[in-house]
PDB file of C-alpha atoms in Angstrom:
ATOM      1  CA  MET A   1       4.002 -20.205  40.356  1.00 31.00           C
ATOM      2  CA  ASN A   2       2.056 -17.256  39.192  1.00 32.00           C
ATOM      3  CA  LYS A   3      -1.238 -18.045  37.831  1.00 34.00           C
ATOM      4  CA  LEU A   4      -2.692 -15.407  35.899  1.00 34.00           C
ATOM      5  CA  ILE A   5      -6.415 -13.173  38.003  1.00 35.00           C
ATOM      6  CA  ILE A   6      -8.254 -11.887  36.606  1.00 34.00           C
ATOM      7  CA  THR A   7     -10.571  -9.744  39.085  1.00 34.00           C
ATOM      8  CA  ALA A   8     -13.553  -7.874  39.214  1.00 33.00           C
ATOM      9  CA  ALA A   9     -14.276  -5.182  41.184  1.00 32.00           C
ATOM     10  CA  LEU A  10     -17.097  -6.398  43.824  1.00 30.00           C
ATOM     11  CA  ALA A  11     -18.721  -3.276  43.966  1.00 30.00           C
ATOM     12  CA  MET A  12     -20.846  -1.963  41.685  1.00 34.00           C
ATOM     13  CA  MET A  13     -20.502   1.882  41.540  1.00 32.00           C
ATOM     14  CA  MET A  14     -23.072   4.227  40.191  1.00 31.00           C
ATOM     15  CA  VAL A  15     -22.121   7.311  38.154  1.00 30.00           C
ATOM     16  CA  GLY A  16     -23.931  10.321  38.456  1.00 29.00           C
ATOM     17  CA  ALA A  17     -25.985  13.225  36.531  1.00 26.00           C
ATOM     18  CA  LYS A  18     -29.171  13.738  35.028  1.00 29.00           C
ATOM     19  CA  ALA A  19     -31.512  11.443  32.805  1.00 32.00           C
ATOM     20  CA  GLN A  20     -31.142  11.967  29.040  1.00 33.00           C
ATOM     21  CA  ALA A  21     -35.157  12.497  27.679  1.00 28.00           C
ATOM     22  CA  LEU A  22     -34.872  12.546  23.850  1.00 29.00           C
ATOM     23  CA  ASP A  23     -38.006   9.975  23.545  1.00 36.00           C
ATOM     24  CA  ASN A  24     -39.649   6.981  25.045  1.00 53.00           C
ATOM     25  CA  ASP A  25     -37.750   4.956  23.725  1.00 62.00           C
ATOM     26  CA  THR A  26     -33.835   5.933  24.378  1.00 66.00           C
ATOM     27  CA  THR A  27     -34.669   7.773  28.151  1.00 71.00           C
ATOM     28  CA  TYR A  28     -33.121   6.106  30.514  1.00 72.00           C
ATOM     29  CA  TYR A  29     -32.362   6.364  34.145  1.00 67.00           C
ATOM     30  CA  GLU A  30     -29.761   7.804  36.037  1.00 72.00           C
ATOM     31  CA  PRO A  31     -28.963   5.359  39.416  1.00 66.00           C
ATOM     32  CA  GLU A  32     -29.506   8.037  41.433  1.00 69.00           C
ATOM     33  CA  GLN A  33     -33.208   8.745  40.575  1.00 66.00           C
ATOM     34  CA  LEU A  34     -33.775   5.220  40.884  1.00 59.00           C
ATOM     35  CA  PHE A  35     -32.260   5.473  44.527  1.00 62.00           C
ATOM     36  CA  LYS A  36     -35.777   8.035  45.484  1.00 62.00           C
ATOM     37  CA  VAL A  37     -38.075   6.621  42.729  1.00 62.00           C
ATOM     38  CA  GLY A  38     -37.816   2.987  42.046  1.00 77.00           C
ATOM     39  CA  THR A  39     -35.645  -0.237  42.076  1.00 83.00           C
ATOM     40  CA  LEU A  40     -32.462  -0.212  40.804  1.00 84.00           C
ATOM     41  CA  PRO A  41     -31.059  -3.453  38.214  1.00 88.00           C
ATOM     42  CA  LYS A  42     -29.590  -6.494  39.188  1.00 89.00           C
ATOM     43  CA  TYR A  43     -27.857  -9.129  37.467  1.00 90.00           C
ATOM     44  CA  LYS A  44     -30.772 -12.318  37.869  1.00 87.00           C
ATOM     45  CA  SER A  45     -28.131 -14.365  39.809  1.00 87.00           C
ATOM     46  CA  GLY A  46     -26.564 -11.755  41.956  1.00 86.00           C
ATOM     47  CA  MET A  47     -23.587  -9.739  42.165  1.00 85.00           C
ATOM     48  CA  GLY A  48     -21.306 -13.066  42.809  1.00 88.00           C
ATOM     49  CA  SER A  49     -22.244 -14.348  39.722  1.00 89.00           C
ATOM     50  CA  VAL A  50     -20.871 -11.590  37.799  1.00 89.00           C
ATOM     51  CA  VAL A  51     -17.657 -11.336  39.444  1.00 87.00           C
ATOM     52  CA  GLN A  52     -17.933 -15.444  38.773  1.00 89.00           C
ATOM     53  CA  TYR A  53     -18.595 -14.896  35.132  1.00 89.00           C
ATOM     54  CA  LEU A  54     -15.872 -12.372  34.456  1.00 88.00           C
ATOM     55  CA  LEU A  55     -13.136 -14.288  36.801  1.00 87.00           C
ATOM     56  CA  ASN A  56     -14.015 -17.519  34.442  1.00 88.00           C
ATOM     57  CA  ASN A  57     -14.553 -15.349  31.040  1.00 90.00           C
ATOM     58  CA  ILE A  58     -12.038 -12.280  30.452  1.00 89.00           C
ATOM     59  CA  ARG A  59      -9.127 -13.957  28.257  1.00 88.00           C
ATOM     60  CA  TYR A  60      -5.734 -11.967  29.198  1.00 87.00           C
ATOM     61  CA  PRO A  61      -4.373 -10.197  26.031  1.00 88.00           C
ATOM     62  CA  GLN A  62      -1.523 -12.065  25.278  1.00 89.00           C
ATOM     63  CA  GLU A  63       0.476  -9.110  24.543  1.00 89.00           C
ATOM     64  CA  ALA A  64      -0.248  -7.623  27.926  1.00 88.00           C
ATOM     65  CA  GLU A  65       0.544 -11.431  29.675  1.00 86.00           C
ATOM     66  CA  LYS A  66       4.341 -10.940  27.998  1.00 86.00           C
ATOM     67  CA  GLU A  67       4.419  -7.226  28.956  1.00 86.00           C
ATOM     68  CA  MET A  68       3.028  -7.167  32.423  1.00 87.00           C
ATOM     69  CA  VAL A  69       0.484  -5.327  32.090  1.00 89.00           C
ATOM     70  CA  ASP A  70      -2.328  -4.292  34.811  1.00 90.00           C
ATOM     71  CA  ALA A  71      -5.251  -2.599  34.067  1.00 92.00           C
ATOM     72  CA  LYS A  72      -8.849  -1.733  35.540  1.00 92.00           C
ATOM     73  CA  VAL A  73     -10.990  -1.086  32.925  1.00 94.00           C
ATOM     74  CA  LEU A  74     -14.157   1.863  33.749  1.00 94.00           C
ATOM     75  CA  THR A  75     -17.320   0.970  31.716  1.00 94.00           C
ATOM     76  CA  THR A  76     -20.681   1.904  31.780  1.00 93.00           C
ATOM     77  CA  PHE A  77     -23.862   0.519  29.661  1.00 94.00           C
ATOM     78  CA  ILE A  78     -27.523   0.730  29.972  1.00 93.00           C
ATOM     79  CA  VAL A  79     -29.761  -2.262  31.400  1.00 92.00           C
ATOM     80  CA  GLU A  80     -32.455  -2.279  29.296  1.00 93.00           C
ATOM     81  CA  LYS A  81     -36.309  -2.622  29.502  1.00 92.00           C
ATOM     82  CA  ASP A  82     -35.687  -6.310  29.422  1.00 94.00           C
ATOM     83  CA  GLY A  83     -32.429  -6.811  31.660  1.00 94.00           C
ATOM     84  CA  SER A  84     -30.267  -7.179  27.908  1.00 94.00           C
ATOM     85  CA  LEU A  85     -27.114  -5.017  27.748  1.00 94.00           C
ATOM     86  CA  SER A  86     -26.959  -2.028  25.656  1.00 94.00           C
ATOM     87  CA  ASN A  87     -24.113   1.021  24.737  1.00 94.00           C
ATOM     88  CA  ILE A  88     -21.333  -0.454  26.947  1.00 96.00           C
ATOM     89  CA  THR A  89     -18.567   1.787  26.897  1.00 96.00           C
ATOM     90  CA  PRO A  90     -15.197   2.179  28.094  1.00 96.00           C
ATOM     91  CA  VAL A  91     -14.751   5.730  30.403  1.00 94.00           C
ATOM     92  CA  ASN A  92     -11.875   5.432  32.122  1.00 93.00           C
ATOM     93  CA  THR A  93      -8.858   2.996  31.336  1.00 93.00           C
ATOM     94  CA  THR A  94      -6.043   2.875  34.139  1.00 91.00           C
ATOM     95  CA  LEU A  95      -3.238   0.779  33.345  1.00 91.00           C
ATOM     96  CA  GLN A  96      -0.105  -0.816  35.739  1.00 88.00           C
ATOM     97  CA  PHE A  97       2.767  -1.618  34.722  1.00 83.00           C
ATOM     98  CA  PHE A  98       6.893  -1.605  35.548  1.00 81.00           C
ATOM     99  CA  ASP A  99       8.991   1.196  34.089  1.00 85.00           C
ATOM    100  CA  ALA A 100       6.831   1.995  30.873  1.00 85.00           C
ATOM    101  CA  LYS A 101       9.766   3.981  29.215  1.00 88.00           C
ATOM    102  CA  ARG A 102      11.399   0.769  28.967  1.00 88.00           C
ATOM    103  CA  LYS A 103       8.657  -0.694  27.680  1.00 86.00           C
ATOM    104  CA  ALA A 104       7.921   1.158  25.372  1.00 87.00           C
ATOM    105  CA  GLU A 105      11.325   1.863  23.956  1.00 90.00           C
ATOM    106  CA  LYS A 106      11.506  -1.640  23.574  1.00 88.00           C
ATOM    107  CA  LEU A 107       8.617  -2.177  21.437  1.00 88.00           C
ATOM    108  CA  GLY A 108       9.422   0.825  19.410  1.00 92.00           C
ATOM    109  CA  MET A 109       6.654   3.612  20.487  1.00 91.00           C
ATOM    110  CA  THR A 110       6.561   6.284  22.834  1.00 92.00           C
ATOM    111  CA  VAL A 111       5.037   6.223  26.613  1.00 91.00           C
ATOM    112  CA  GLU A 112       1.940   7.622  24.763  1.00 91.00           C
ATOM    113  CA  GLU A 113       0.919   5.074  22.530  1.00 93.00           C
ATOM    114  CA  LEU A 114       2.024   2.508  25.010  1.00 89.00           C
ATOM    115  CA  LYS A 115      -0.434   3.916  26.754  1.00 92.00           C
ATOM    116  CA  GLN A 116      -3.218   3.772  23.927  1.00 94.00           C
ATOM    117  CA  HIS A 117      -2.275   0.347  23.185  1.00 93.00           C
ATOM    118  CA  PHE A 118      -2.447  -1.430  25.810  1.00 93.00           C
ATOM    119  CA  GLY A 119      -5.246   0.321  27.055  1.00 94.00           C
ATOM    120  CA  LYS A 120      -7.410  -0.327  23.558  1.00 96.00           C
ATOM    121  CA  LEU A 121      -6.310  -4.042  24.052  1.00 94.00           C
ATOM    122  CA  PHE A 122      -7.824  -4.224  27.737  1.00 94.00           C
ATOM    123  CA  GLN A 123     -11.260  -1.908  26.719  1.00 96.00           C
ATOM    124  CA  ASP A 124     -12.055  -4.174  23.686  1.00 96.00           C
ATOM    125  CA  GLU A 125     -11.760  -7.541  26.011  1.00 94.00           C
ATOM    126  CA  ALA A 126     -13.680  -5.572  28.942  1.00 94.00           C
ATOM    127  CA  ILE A 127     -16.348  -4.233  25.816  1.00 96.00           C
ATOM    128  CA  ARG A 128     -16.391  -8.612  24.838  1.00 95.00           C
ATOM    129  CA  VAL A 129     -16.963 -10.062  28.290  1.00 94.00           C
ATOM    130  CA  LEU A 130     -20.375  -7.863  29.181  1.00 95.00           C
ATOM    131  CA  THR A 131     -21.392  -8.465  25.527  1.00 95.00           C
ATOM    132  CA  GLU A 132     -21.181 -12.371  26.050  1.00 95.00           C
ATOM    133  CA  MET A 133     -22.846 -12.033  29.352  1.00 92.00           C
ATOM    134  CA  PRO A 134     -25.204 -14.890  28.914  1.00 87.00           C
ATOM    135  CA  LYS A 135     -27.876 -13.965  30.939  1.00 81.00           C
ATOM    136  CA  LYS A 136     -30.287 -11.422  31.660  1.00 86.00           C
ATOM    137  CA  TRP A 137     -30.494  -8.382  34.071  1.00 93.00           C
ATOM    138  CA  LYS A 138     -33.436  -7.849  36.368  1.00 92.00           C
ATOM    139  CA  PRO A 139     -34.398  -4.454  34.746  1.00 91.00           C
ATOM    140  CA  GLY A 140     -34.304  -0.788  36.751  1.00 88.00           C
ATOM    141  CA  LYS A 141     -38.092  -0.181  37.878  1.00 88.00           C
ATOM    142  CA  VAL A 142     -40.477   2.855  38.609  1.00 87.00           C
ATOM    143  CA  ASP A 143     -43.962   2.318  40.139  1.00 85.00           C
ATOM    144  CA  GLY A 144     -43.162  -1.217  39.174  1.00 88.00           C
ATOM    145  CA  LYS A 145     -42.267  -0.843  35.095  1.00 90.00           C
ATOM    146  CA  PRO A 146     -38.888  -1.749  33.667  1.00 91.00           C
ATOM    147  CA  VAL A 147     -37.120   1.441  33.232  1.00 90.00           C
ATOM    148  CA  ARG A 148     -33.971   1.914  31.595  1.00 90.00           C
ATOM    149  CA  THR A 149     -30.658   2.526  33.367  1.00 89.00           C
ATOM    150  CA  LYS A 150     -27.394   3.503  33.391  1.00 89.00           C
ATOM    151  CA  TYR A 151     -24.987   1.413  35.108  1.00 89.00           C
ATOM    152  CA  GLU A 152     -21.209   1.663  35.927  1.00 91.00           C
ATOM    153  CA  MET A 153     -18.634  -1.285  36.654  1.00 90.00           C
ATOM    154  CA  PRO A 154     -14.927  -1.937  36.704  1.00 91.00           C
ATOM    155  CA  VAL A 155     -13.559  -4.672  35.459  1.00 91.00           C
ATOM    156  CA  ARG A 156      -9.742  -5.453  36.622  1.00 88.00           C
ATOM    157  CA  CYS A 157      -7.133  -7.873  34.487  1.00 83.00           C
ATOM    158  CA  GLY A 158      -4.134  -8.356  36.563  1.00 76.00           C
ATOM    159  CA  MET A 159      -1.218 -10.519  37.260  1.00 66.00           C
ATOM    160  CA  GLY A 160      -0.756 -11.855  40.379  1.00 49.00           C
ATOM    161  CA  ARG A 161      -1.592 -15.721  43.042  1.00 30.00           C
ATOM    162  CA  PHE A 162      -4.811 -15.989  43.588  1.00 28.00           C
ATOM    163  CA  THR A 163      -5.283 -16.806  46.918  1.00 24.00           C
ATOM    164  CA  GLY A 164      -9.091 -17.443  47.554  1.00 27.00           C
ATOM    165  CA  MET A 165      -9.906 -13.740  47.778  1.00 26.00           C
ATOM    166  CA  GLY A 166      -7.972 -12.068  45.414  1.00 32.00           C
ATOM    167  CA  ARG A 167      -4.506 -10.551  45.362  1.00 31.00           C
ATOM    168  CA  ARG A 168      -1.403 -11.460  47.587  1.00 25.00           C
TER     169      ARG A 168
END
């Protein structure tokens, strides 16, 4: 019997660009800057704990489960100086479903409306689960001082069989 499985990408991905300096409270570092001059942020109890938290707490949208839609939501956020997360933003959502045209017709939508509808469901869930993450992160540091750092993380939601290592 198929079980609902929600997987989080084990590898945390970083984004590239220059730091935006508006003032001391809003400046953040891009990860490639910290590779050269500091340390990157980390989840306090390790990345395995992030994966476990996501596995235990993502709520697969019921409508998506009914229509057998899978998604990967790429999110960015700022790890603040105190280790909290802010500015959680979905930047790209990839949907996978069988026969989008037929599903759209069944639901009385265009294919584009279908993608927007399910994309929003998964984006809202990714934002919710990251916002509610219980433990703070260890912030990035420059010269031993905490700094705001932009971070990128994919969050996956999908149907399948759990094999202990992911999807089969």
